[in-house]
CSV table of C-alpha atoms in Angstrom, one decimal:
chain,number,residue,atom,x,y,z
A,1,MET,CA,15.8,-23.5,-14.0
A,2,PRO,CA,12.7,-22.1,-12.3
A,3,ARG,CA,12.2,-18.4,-12.2
A,4,ASP,CA,12.6,-16.4,-9.0
A,5,VAL,CA,9.0,-15.4,-8.3
A,6,ALA,CA,10.3,-12.5,-6.1
A,7,GLU,CA,11.9,-10.9,-9.2
A,8,ASP,CA,9.3,-11.2,-11.9
A,9,PRO,CA,5.9,-12.6,-10.7
A,10,VAL,CA,3.6,-13.2,-13.7
A,11,ASN,CA,0.6,-15.3,-12.7
A,12,PHE,CA,-1.6,-14.8,-9.7
A,13,GLU,CA,0.1,-17.4,-7.5
A,14,GLU,CA,3.5,-16.0,-8.1
A,15,THR,CA,2.3,-12.5,-7.4
A,16,ILE,CA,0.7,-13.4,-4.1
A,17,ASN,CA,3.9,-15.4,-3.2
A,18,SER,CA,6.0,-12.3,-4.0
A,19,ILE,CA,3.8,-10.0,-1.9
A,20,THR,CA,4.0,-12.5,1.0
A,21,ARG,CA,7.8,-12.8,0.8
A,22,LEU,CA,8.2,-9.0,0.7
A,23,ILE,CA,5.9,-8.6,3.7
A,24,ALA,CA,8.2,-11.0,5.6
A,25,ALA,CA,11.3,-9.2,4.4
A,26,VAL,CA,10.2,-5.7,5.4
A,27,PHE,CA,8.1,-6.4,8.5
A,28,ILE,CA,10.9,-5.7,11.0
A,29,PRO,CA,12.5,-2.9,9.0
A,30,MET,CA,9.2,-1.1,8.8
A,31,LEU,CA,8.4,-1.4,12.5
A,32,PRO,CA,9.6,2.2,13.3
A,33,LEU,CA,7.4,3.7,10.5
A,34,ALA,CA,4.4,1.6,11.6
A,35,LEU,CA,4.7,2.5,15.2
A,36,ILE,CA,4.9,6.2,14.5
A,37,TYR,CA,1.9,5.9,12.2
A,38,GLY,CA,0.0,3.9,14.8
A,39,ALA,CA,0.8,6.4,17.5
A,40,ALA,CA,-0.3,9.3,15.4
A,41,ASP,CA,-3.5,7.5,14.4
A,42,TYR,CA,-4.3,6.9,18.1
A,43,LEU,CA,-3.6,10.6,19.0
A,44,LEU,CA,-5.8,11.8,16.2
A,45,LEU,CA,-8.6,9.4,17.2
A,46,ASP,CA,-8.3,10.4,20.8
A,47,PHE,CA,-8.4,14.1,19.9
A,48,LEU,CA,-11.5,13.7,17.7
A,49,MET,CA,-13.3,11.7,20.4
A,50,ALA,CA,-12.6,14.4,22.9
A,51,ARG,CA,-13.9,17.2,20.6
A,52,GLU,CA,-16.8,15.2,19.0
A,53,PRO,CA,-17.0,17.4,15.8
A,54,ASP,CA,-20.3,17.6,14.0
A,55,LEU,CA,-19.5,16.1,10.7
A,56,THR,CA,-22.9,17.1,9.3
A,57,ALA,CA,-21.9,20.7,9.6
A,58,PRO,CA,-18.3,20.9,8.3
A,59,ARG,CA,-18.3,24.7,8.2
A,60,GLN,CA,-18.7,24.8,12.0
A,61,ILE,CA,-15.8,22.4,12.7
A,62,ASP,CA,-13.0,24.2,14.5
A,63,PRO,CA,-9.8,25.0,12.4
A,64,GLU,CA,-7.6,23.0,14.8
A,65,ILE,CA,-9.6,19.9,14.0
A,66,TRP,CA,-9.1,20.4,10.3
A,67,ALA,CA,-5.4,21.0,11.0
A,68,ALA,CA,-5.1,17.7,13.0
A,69,VAL,CA,-6.8,15.7,10.3
A,70,GLY,CA,-4.7,17.3,7.6
A,71,GLY,CA,-1.5,16.8,9.5
A,72,SER,CA,-2.4,13.1,10.1
A,73,ALA,CA,-3.1,12.6,6.4
A,74,LEU,CA,0.2,14.3,5.5
A,75,LEU,CA,2.1,12.0,7.9
A,76,GLY,CA,0.3,9.0,6.4
A,77,ILE,CA,1.3,10.0,2.9
A,78,PHE,CA,4.9,10.5,4.0
A,79,ILE,CA,5.1,7.2,5.7
A,80,THR,CA,3.6,5.5,2.6
A,81,VAL,CA,6.4,7.1,0.4
A,82,VAL,CA,9.2,6.1,2.8
A,83,ALA,CA,7.7,2.6,3.2
A,84,LEU,CA,7.7,2.1,-0.6
A,85,ILE,CA,11.3,3.3,-0.8
A,86,ARG,CA,12.2,1.0,2.0
A,87,ALA,CA,10.5,-2.0,0.3
A,88,HIS,CA,12.2,-1.1,-3.0
A,89,ASN,CA,15.7,-1.0,-1.3
A,90,ARG,CA,15.0,-4.2,0.7
A,91,HIS,CA,13.8,-6.1,-2.4
A,92,TYR,CA,16.6,-5.1,-4.8
A,93,TYR,CA,19.5,-4.4,-2.5
A,94,GLY,CA,18.8,-6.4,0.6
A,95,ALA,CA,19.5,-3.4,2.8
A,96,THR,CA,17.9,-0.2,4.0
A,97,SER,CA,19.0,3.1,5.4
A,98,LEU,CA,16.2,4.9,7.2
A,99,MET,CA,17.8,8.4,7.3
A,100,SER,CA,18.5,8.4,3.6
A,101,GLU,CA,15.1,7.0,2.8
A,102,ILE,CA,13.5,9.7,5.0
A,103,GLY,CA,15.4,12.4,3.0
A,104,LEU,CA,14.4,10.9,-0.3
A,105,GLY,CA,10.8,10.6,1.0
A,106,LEU,CA,10.7,14.3,1.9
A,107,SER,CA,11.9,15.3,-1.6
A,108,ARG,CA,9.1,13.2,-3.2
A,109,LEU,CA,6.4,14.1,-0.7
A,110,PRO,CA,5.0,17.2,-2.6
A,111,GLY,CA,4.6,15.2,-5.8
A,112,MET,CA,2.9,12.4,-3.9
A,113,VAL,CA,0.5,14.8,-2.3
A,114,ILE,CA,-0.5,16.3,-5.6
A,115,PHE,CA,-0.9,12.8,-7.1
A,116,ILE,CA,-3.1,11.6,-4.3
A,117,LEU,CA,-5.3,14.8,-4.4
A,118,VAL,CA,-5.9,14.2,-8.1
A,119,TYR,CA,-6.4,10.5,-7.6
A,120,ALA,CA,-8.9,11.1,-4.8
A,121,LEU,CA,-10.7,13.6,-7.0
A,122,LEU,CA,-11.0,11.2,-9.9
A,123,VAL,CA,-12.1,8.3,-7.7
A,124,GLY,CA,-14.6,10.6,-5.8
A,125,LEU,CA,-16.1,11.9,-9.1
A,126,GLY,CA,-16.4,8.4,-10.4
A,127,THR,CA,-18.0,7.2,-7.1
A,128,ALA,CA,-20.4,10.2,-7.1
A,129,ALA,CA,-21.6,9.3,-10.6
A,130,LEU,CA,-21.8,5.6,-10.0
A,131,ILE,CA,-19.9,3.3,-7.7
A,132,LEU,CA,-18.3,1.2,-10.4
A,133,PRO,CA,-16.5,4.1,-12.2
A,134,GLY,CA,-15.0,5.1,-8.9
A,135,LEU,CA,-13.7,1.5,-8.3
A,136,PHE,CA,-12.5,1.3,-11.8
A,137,PHE,CA,-10.4,4.5,-11.4
A,138,ALA,CA,-9.1,3.4,-8.0
A,139,ILE,CA,-7.6,0.3,-9.5
A,140,LEU,CA,-6.6,1.8,-12.8
A,141,PHE,CA,-4.4,4.5,-11.3
A,142,LEU,CA,-3.2,2.6,-8.1
A,143,PRO,CA,0.3,1.7,-9.5
A,144,GLY,CA,0.8,5.4,-10.0
A,145,LEU,CA,1.3,5.8,-6.3
A,146,THR,CA,4.4,3.5,-6.5
A,147,MET,CA,5.7,5.3,-9.6
A,148,VAL,CA,5.6,8.7,-8.0
A,149,ALA,CA,7.0,7.5,-4.7
A,150,LEU,CA,10.0,5.7,-6.4
A,151,GLY,CA,10.6,8.6,-8.8
A,152,GLN,CA,9.8,6.4,-11.8
A,153,SER,CA,7.2,8.8,-13.3
A,154,GLY,CA,6.3,12.4,-12.9
A,155,VAL,CA,3.0,13.3,-11.2
A,156,LEU,CA,0.9,13.6,-14.3
A,157,ALA,CA,2.7,11.0,-16.4
A,158,ALA,CA,2.1,8.5,-13.6
A,159,PHE,CA,-1.6,8.4,-14.4
A,160,GLY,CA,-1.0,7.5,-18.0
A,161,ASP,CA,1.8,5.0,-17.2
A,162,SER,CA,-0.4,3.4,-14.5
A,163,ALA,CA,-3.4,3.1,-16.9
A,164,ARG,CA,-1.3,1.5,-19.6
A,165,LEU,CA,-0.1,-1.1,-17.1
A,166,VAL,CA,-3.5,-1.9,-15.7
A,167,TRP,CA,-5.4,-1.8,-19.0
A,168,LYS,CA,-6.6,-5.3,-19.9
A,169,GLN,CA,-5.3,-6.5,-16.5
A,170,TRP,CA,-7.9,-4.7,-14.4
A,171,TRP,CA,-9.5,-7.8,-13.0
A,172,PHE,CA,-6.1,-9.4,-12.1
A,173,SER,CA,-5.2,-6.1,-10.3
A,174,LEU,CA,-8.5,-6.0,-8.5
A,175,VAL,CA,-8.3,-9.6,-7.2
A,176,THR,CA,-4.7,-9.0,-6.1
A,177,VAL,CA,-5.6,-5.9,-4.2
A,178,VAL,CA,-8.8,-7.3,-2.6
A,179,LEU,CA,-7.0,-10.5,-1.4
A,180,THR,CA,-4.1,-8.6,0.1
A,181,VAL,CA,-6.2,-6.0,1.8
A,182,ALA,CA,-8.6,-8.6,3.1
A,183,ALA,CA,-5.7,-10.6,4.6
A,184,ALA,CA,-4.5,-7.4,6.4
A,185,MET,CA,-8.1,-6.6,7.6
A,186,VAL,CA,-8.5,-10.1,8.9
A,187,GLY,CA,-5.3,-9.8,10.9
A,188,ILE,CA,-6.3,-6.4,12.3
A,189,ALA,CA,-9.9,-7.6,13.1
A,190,LEU,CA,-8.5,-10.7,14.9
A,191,ILE,CA,-6.3,-8.5,17.1
A,192,GLY,CA,-9.3,-6.2,17.8
A,193,VAL,CA,-11.4,-9.2,18.9
A,194,LEU,CA,-8.7,-10.5,21.2
A,195,LEU,CA,-8.2,-7.0,22.8
A,196,GLU,CA,-12.0,-6.7,23.2
A,197,ILE,CA,-12.2,-10.0,24.9
A,198,PHE,CA,-9.2,-9.8,27.2
A,199,LEU,CA,-8.4,-6.1,27.8
A,200,HIS,CA,-11.0,-3.6,26.6
A,201,GLU,CA,-13.4,-3.8,29.5
A,202,GLN,CA,-10.6,-3.4,32.1
A,203,GLN,CA,-8.4,-0.9,30.2
A,204,PRO,CA,-10.3,0.6,27.3
A,205,GLN,CA,-7.7,3.3,26.7
A,206,LEU,CA,-4.8,0.9,26.6
A,207,SER,CA,-6.8,-1.4,24.4
A,208,LEU,CA,-7.3,1.4,21.9
A,209,ILE,CA,-3.6,2.3,21.9
A,210,LEU,CA,-2.6,-1.3,21.3
A,211,LEU,CA,-5.1,-1.7,18.5
A,212,SER,CA,-3.9,1.4,16.7
A,213,LEU,CA,-0.3,0.2,17.0
A,214,ALA,CA,-1.1,-3.3,15.9
A,215,ALA,CA,-3.2,-2.1,13.0
A,216,ALA,CA,-0.4,0.1,11.7
A,217,THR,CA,2.2,-2.7,12.2
A,218,ILE,CA,0.1,-4.9,9.9
A,219,TRP,CA,-1.1,-2.3,7.4
A,220,VAL,CA,2.2,-0.6,6.6
A,221,PRO,CA,4.1,-3.6,5.4
A,222,PHE,CA,1.1,-5.2,3.7
A,223,SER,CA,0.2,-2.1,1.8
A,224,ALA,CA,3.9,-1.4,0.9
A,225,ALA,CA,4.4,-4.9,-0.4
A,226,LEU,CA,1.2,-4.8,-2.4
A,227,LEU,CA,2.0,-1.4,-4.0
A,228,HIS,CA,5.6,-2.4,-4.7
A,229,THR,CA,4.8,-5.8,-6.2
A,230,LEU,CA,1.7,-5.1,-8.3
A,231,PRO,CA,3.3,-2.8,-10.9
A,232,ARG,CA,6.2,-5.3,-11.3
A,233,ALA,CA,3.7,-8.1,-11.9
A,234,LEU,CA,1.7,-6.1,-14.4
A,235,ALA,CA,4.8,-5.1,-16.3
A,236,ALA,CA,6.1,-8.7,-16.3
A,237,ARG,CA,2.8,-10.0,-17.6
A,238,LYS,CA,2.9,-7.5,-20.5
A,239,ALA,CA,6.5,-8.1,-21.4
A,240,PRO,CA,7.2,-10.5,-24.3
A,241,PRO,CA,8.2,-14.0,-23.2
A,242,PRO,CA,11.9,-14.7,-23.3
A,243,PRO,CA,13.2,-16.7,-26.3
A,244,GLU,CA,13.1,-20.4,-25.8
A,245,ILE,CA,16.6,-22.0,-25.6
A,246,PRO,CA,16.6,-25.2,-27.6
A,247,ASP,CA,17.2,-28.3,-25.5
A,248,THR,CA,20.4,-29.9,-26.8
A,249,ASP,CA,20.4,-32.6,-24.1
A,250,GLY,CA,21.3,-35.9,-25.8
A,251,LEU,CA,22.2,-34.2,-29.1
A,252,PHE,CA,25.4,-36.2,-29.5
A,253,ASP,CA,24.2,-39.3,-27.6
A,254,ASP,CA,24.7,-42.6,-29.3
């Protein structure tokens, strides 16, 4: 009997299949989260374009600009947590409950914020030294995001648990991440081109709003499916193979 690739993807093809299937399963359930995220992204972009802060002089940037950026980042982290919980519930139970997932997301938000701050610091230090160490850390600790969001590991333990999963499977992880992110970016870019051709010249503001909403609608389910599937694939690849069941067909045949 063939394995269900949605349950325990092992090779690259099965992992991409599982990500694709999960995207299809959560696309509609994640629309509320994606639209909120897209609207917030547009409001922040519109706010920054109106203020035109001088990024070369961060000390002279108004506090409300920092507050807007920080609030947008916090909302993005929260939506990531809720999206991962929603993907988890959809995958294992076939149902979701937005209000309970929001409550659970709020309880795990502080840990996720701490994890992401440490994660960003490690990746930033690695990138400052050389680009390759930053990329190495980014992939090595990426599954930790899922572990913290789903309550599978504590904030600090998630770094070690993630590293153990990715170790010796770094290239597999990188290719999976790059392919999934590239697919999302192609979809967003295609919508951007269509809006530029048919709408931007006549209605630039509406075009920007629609692009923000469309980008979030694509990015939220794609990223959640990737982050939810990758750790399962890595764990399945490290698990010992199941014992072979001897084929007794024809044992008592004449």
